[in-house]
Amino acid sequence: MTVARILAVKGRDVISTQPHRTLREVAALLSEKNIGAVLVSGADGQILGILSERDIVCAIASGGAGALEDAVSRHMTARVTTATRDTHVDEIMECMTQGRFRHVPIVEKGELLGIISIGDVVKHRIAEIEHEAKVLKDYIATA
Ligand code: AMP
């Protein structure tokens, strides 16, 4: 299964922020939208980085509660790993495991097409396994 199938179900919505926003603002956004990471984009929409809840936790652990007033640009990860619609879900899982992150933006020719989280991957993998099990059971029952 490729990423395209997951995007077809979950849609292309990506919550993003700007580099000058504060960690406090992003924490409120993550909480309001019930998500774990936001993309950081520039004025013309280009991806500048990604900031996840882990970045906020690390910032507070090293700088105390005052770090919540820091700019996003100070704590985001600027080298973002992306994938395309043709990327296989197994590759995304491998990439998340190797890179130790749980979010992968889907980008093609500079256009942001969506974001895949580890939750999306697990959900679709379980559905796939359940489908395979049903097909096998049906086959055995009719053989
Ligand atoms: P996460 O597991 O997604 O909460 O992120 C863990 C760490 O990896 C944080 O420092 C994020 O900024 C970073 N991160 C998250 N997603 C990506 C990605 N697609 N590419 C590079 N770094 C990422």
Short mmCIF file of C-alpha atoms and ligand atoms in Angstrom, two decimals:
data_model
loop_
_atom_site.label_atom_id
_atom_site.label_comp_id
_atom_site.label_asym_id
_atom_site.label_seq_id
_atom_site.Cartn_x
_atom_site.Cartn_y
_atom_site.Cartn_z
CA MET A 1 0.00 0.00 0.00
CA THR A 2 1.27 3.48 -0.84
CA VAL A 3 0.91 6.80 0.94
CA ALA A 4 -1.60 7.90 -1.74
CA ARG A 5 -4.20 5.53 -0.28
CA ILE A 6 -3.81 6.93 3.23
CA LEU A 7 -4.07 10.50 1.92
CA ALA A 8 -7.22 9.59 -0.03
CA VAL A 9 -8.88 8.68 3.29
CA LYS A 10 -7.46 11.31 5.63
CA GLY A 11 -7.27 14.26 3.24
CA ARG A 12 -4.63 16.90 2.61
CA ASP A 13 -5.08 19.11 5.67
CA VAL A 14 -1.77 20.16 7.22
CA ILE A 15 -1.65 22.45 10.25
CA SER A 16 1.29 24.81 10.01
CA THR A 17 2.86 27.72 11.82
CA GLN A 18 5.42 30.46 11.12
CA PRO A 19 9.01 30.60 12.42
CA HIS A 20 8.45 33.78 14.48
CA ARG A 21 5.58 32.27 16.49
CA THR A 22 6.31 31.22 20.08
CA LEU A 23 6.41 27.70 21.51
CA ARG A 24 3.51 28.75 23.76
CA GLU A 25 1.38 29.52 20.68
CA VAL A 26 2.30 26.21 19.07
CA ALA A 27 1.56 24.28 22.29
CA ALA A 28 -1.93 25.85 22.25
CA LEU A 29 -2.33 24.94 18.56
CA LEU A 30 -1.25 21.31 19.11
CA SER A 31 -3.70 21.04 21.99
CA GLU A 32 -6.59 22.68 20.10
CA LYS A 33 -6.11 20.51 16.99
CA ASN A 34 -5.24 17.37 18.98
CA ILE A 35 -2.07 16.75 16.94
CA GLY A 36 1.61 16.11 17.75
CA ALA A 37 3.50 18.28 15.26
CA VAL A 38 3.18 21.30 13.01
CA LEU A 39 4.99 22.19 9.83
CA VAL A 40 6.84 25.50 9.88
CA SER A 41 6.37 27.39 6.65
CA GLY A 42 7.62 30.64 5.14
CA ALA A 43 5.65 33.52 3.61
CA ASP A 44 5.51 31.83 0.21
CA GLY A 45 4.50 28.48 1.68
CA GLN A 46 7.87 26.74 1.48
CA ILE A 47 8.68 24.25 4.24
CA LEU A 48 11.20 25.72 6.69
CA GLY A 49 11.00 23.00 9.32
CA ILE A 50 8.87 20.87 11.59
CA LEU A 51 8.18 21.33 15.30
CA SER A 52 6.77 18.51 17.38
CA GLU A 53 5.61 18.17 20.97
CA ARG A 54 8.99 16.56 21.72
CA ASP A 55 10.80 19.76 20.68
CA ILE A 56 8.66 21.73 23.12
CA VAL A 57 9.35 19.25 25.93
CA CYS A 58 13.12 19.39 25.22
CA ALA A 59 13.05 23.22 25.15
CA ILE A 60 11.31 23.34 28.55
CA ALA A 61 13.62 20.66 29.99
CA SER A 62 16.71 22.71 29.10
CA GLY A 63 15.39 26.28 29.41
CA GLY A 64 12.54 26.04 31.93
CA ALA A 65 9.04 27.44 31.43
CA GLY A 66 10.55 30.65 29.98
CA ALA A 67 11.40 28.67 26.84
CA LEU A 68 7.70 28.83 25.95
CA GLU A 69 8.34 32.43 24.82
CA ASP A 70 11.15 31.31 22.43
CA ALA A 71 10.58 31.52 18.69
CA VAL A 72 9.67 28.33 16.85
CA SER A 73 12.72 28.79 14.56
CA ARG A 74 15.00 28.22 17.56
CA HIS A 75 13.69 24.73 18.30
CA MET A 76 12.31 23.35 15.04
CA THR A 77 14.05 20.67 12.97
CA ALA A 78 15.09 22.39 9.74
CA ARG A 79 16.09 19.25 7.83
CA VAL A 80 12.71 17.70 7.21
CA THR A 81 12.42 14.19 5.83
CA THR A 82 9.58 14.01 3.31
CA ALA A 83 8.00 11.34 1.12
CA THR A 84 5.87 11.26 -2.03
CA ARG A 85 2.48 9.71 -2.81
CA ASP A 86 4.24 6.71 -4.36
CA THR A 87 6.18 5.92 -1.18
CA HIS A 88 5.18 2.53 0.22
CA VAL A 89 3.80 2.49 3.75
CA ASP A 90 6.53 -0.01 4.76
CA GLU A 91 9.15 2.55 3.69
CA ILE A 92 7.47 5.26 5.78
CA MET A 93 7.50 2.91 8.80
CA GLU A 94 11.20 2.18 8.23
CA CYS A 95 11.94 5.89 7.83
CA MET A 96 10.09 6.76 11.08
CA THR A 97 11.88 3.99 12.97
CA GLN A 98 15.34 4.94 11.67
CA GLY A 99 14.82 8.69 12.10
CA ARG A 100 12.98 8.35 15.45
CA PHE A 101 10.15 10.66 14.40
CA ARG A 102 6.43 10.13 13.96
CA HIS A 103 5.48 12.60 11.23
CA VAL A 104 6.35 12.67 7.53
CA PRO A 105 5.12 15.44 5.20
CA ILE A 106 4.19 14.34 1.69
CA VAL A 107 5.68 16.66 -0.92
CA GLU A 108 5.83 16.49 -4.72
CA LYS A 109 7.46 19.11 -6.99
CA GLY A 110 7.56 21.52 -4.08
CA GLU A 111 3.84 21.12 -3.37
CA LEU A 112 2.71 19.99 0.09
CA LEU A 113 0.14 17.20 -0.35
CA GLY A 114 -0.46 16.20 3.26
CA ILE A 115 1.21 14.73 6.32
CA ILE A 116 1.33 11.13 7.53
CA SER A 117 1.65 10.35 11.22
CA ILE A 118 2.57 7.09 12.87
CA GLY A 119 -1.08 6.86 13.95
CA ASP A 120 -2.20 6.91 10.30
CA VAL A 121 0.34 4.22 9.41
CA VAL A 122 -0.68 1.91 12.28
CA LYS A 123 -4.40 2.39 11.54
CA HIS A 124 -3.98 1.45 7.87
CA ARG A 125 -1.63 -1.42 8.60
CA ILE A 126 -4.14 -2.94 11.04
CA ALA A 127 -6.95 -2.56 8.47
CA GLU A 128 -4.73 -4.25 5.87
CA ILE A 129 -3.86 -7.16 8.19
CA GLU A 130 -7.54 -7.62 9.13
CA HIS A 131 -8.48 -7.68 5.45
CA GLU A 132 -5.78 -10.27 4.68
CA ALA A 133 -6.97 -12.45 7.60
CA LYS A 134 -10.59 -12.27 6.38
CA VAL A 135 -9.60 -13.22 2.81
CA LEU A 136 -7.63 -16.21 4.14
CA LYS A 137 -10.50 -17.33 6.43
CA ASP A 138 -13.00 -17.06 3.56
CA TYR A 139 -10.66 -19.04 1.32
CA ILE A 140 -10.21 -21.79 3.94
CA ALA A 141 -13.97 -21.92 4.60
CA THR A 142 -14.76 -22.41 0.90
CA ALA A 143 -11.82 -24.71 -0.02
P1 AMP B 1 8.03 13.35 16.51
O1 AMP B 1 8.36 11.94 16.87
O2 AMP B 1 7.41 13.47 15.14
O3 AMP B 1 7.25 14.05 17.58
O4 AMP B 1 9.41 14.14 16.34
C1 AMP B 1 10.58 13.83 17.05
C2 AMP B 1 11.72 14.74 16.58
O5 AMP B 1 11.93 14.58 15.18
C3 AMP B 1 11.47 16.25 16.77
O6 AMP B 1 12.72 16.86 17.03
C4 AMP B 1 10.92 16.71 15.44
O7 AMP B 1 11.21 18.08 15.15
C5 AMP B 1 11.67 15.80 14.48
N1 AMP B 1 10.88 15.44 13.31
C6 AMP B 1 9.56 15.13 13.26
N2 AMP B 1 9.19 14.81 12.03
C7 AMP B 1 10.29 14.94 11.25
C8 AMP B 1 10.56 14.75 9.85
N3 AMP B 1 9.62 14.36 8.98
N4 AMP B 1 11.82 15.01 9.41
C9 AMP B 1 12.80 15.39 10.26
N5 AMP B 1 12.62 15.55 11.57
C10 AMP B 1 11.37 15.34 12.07
#
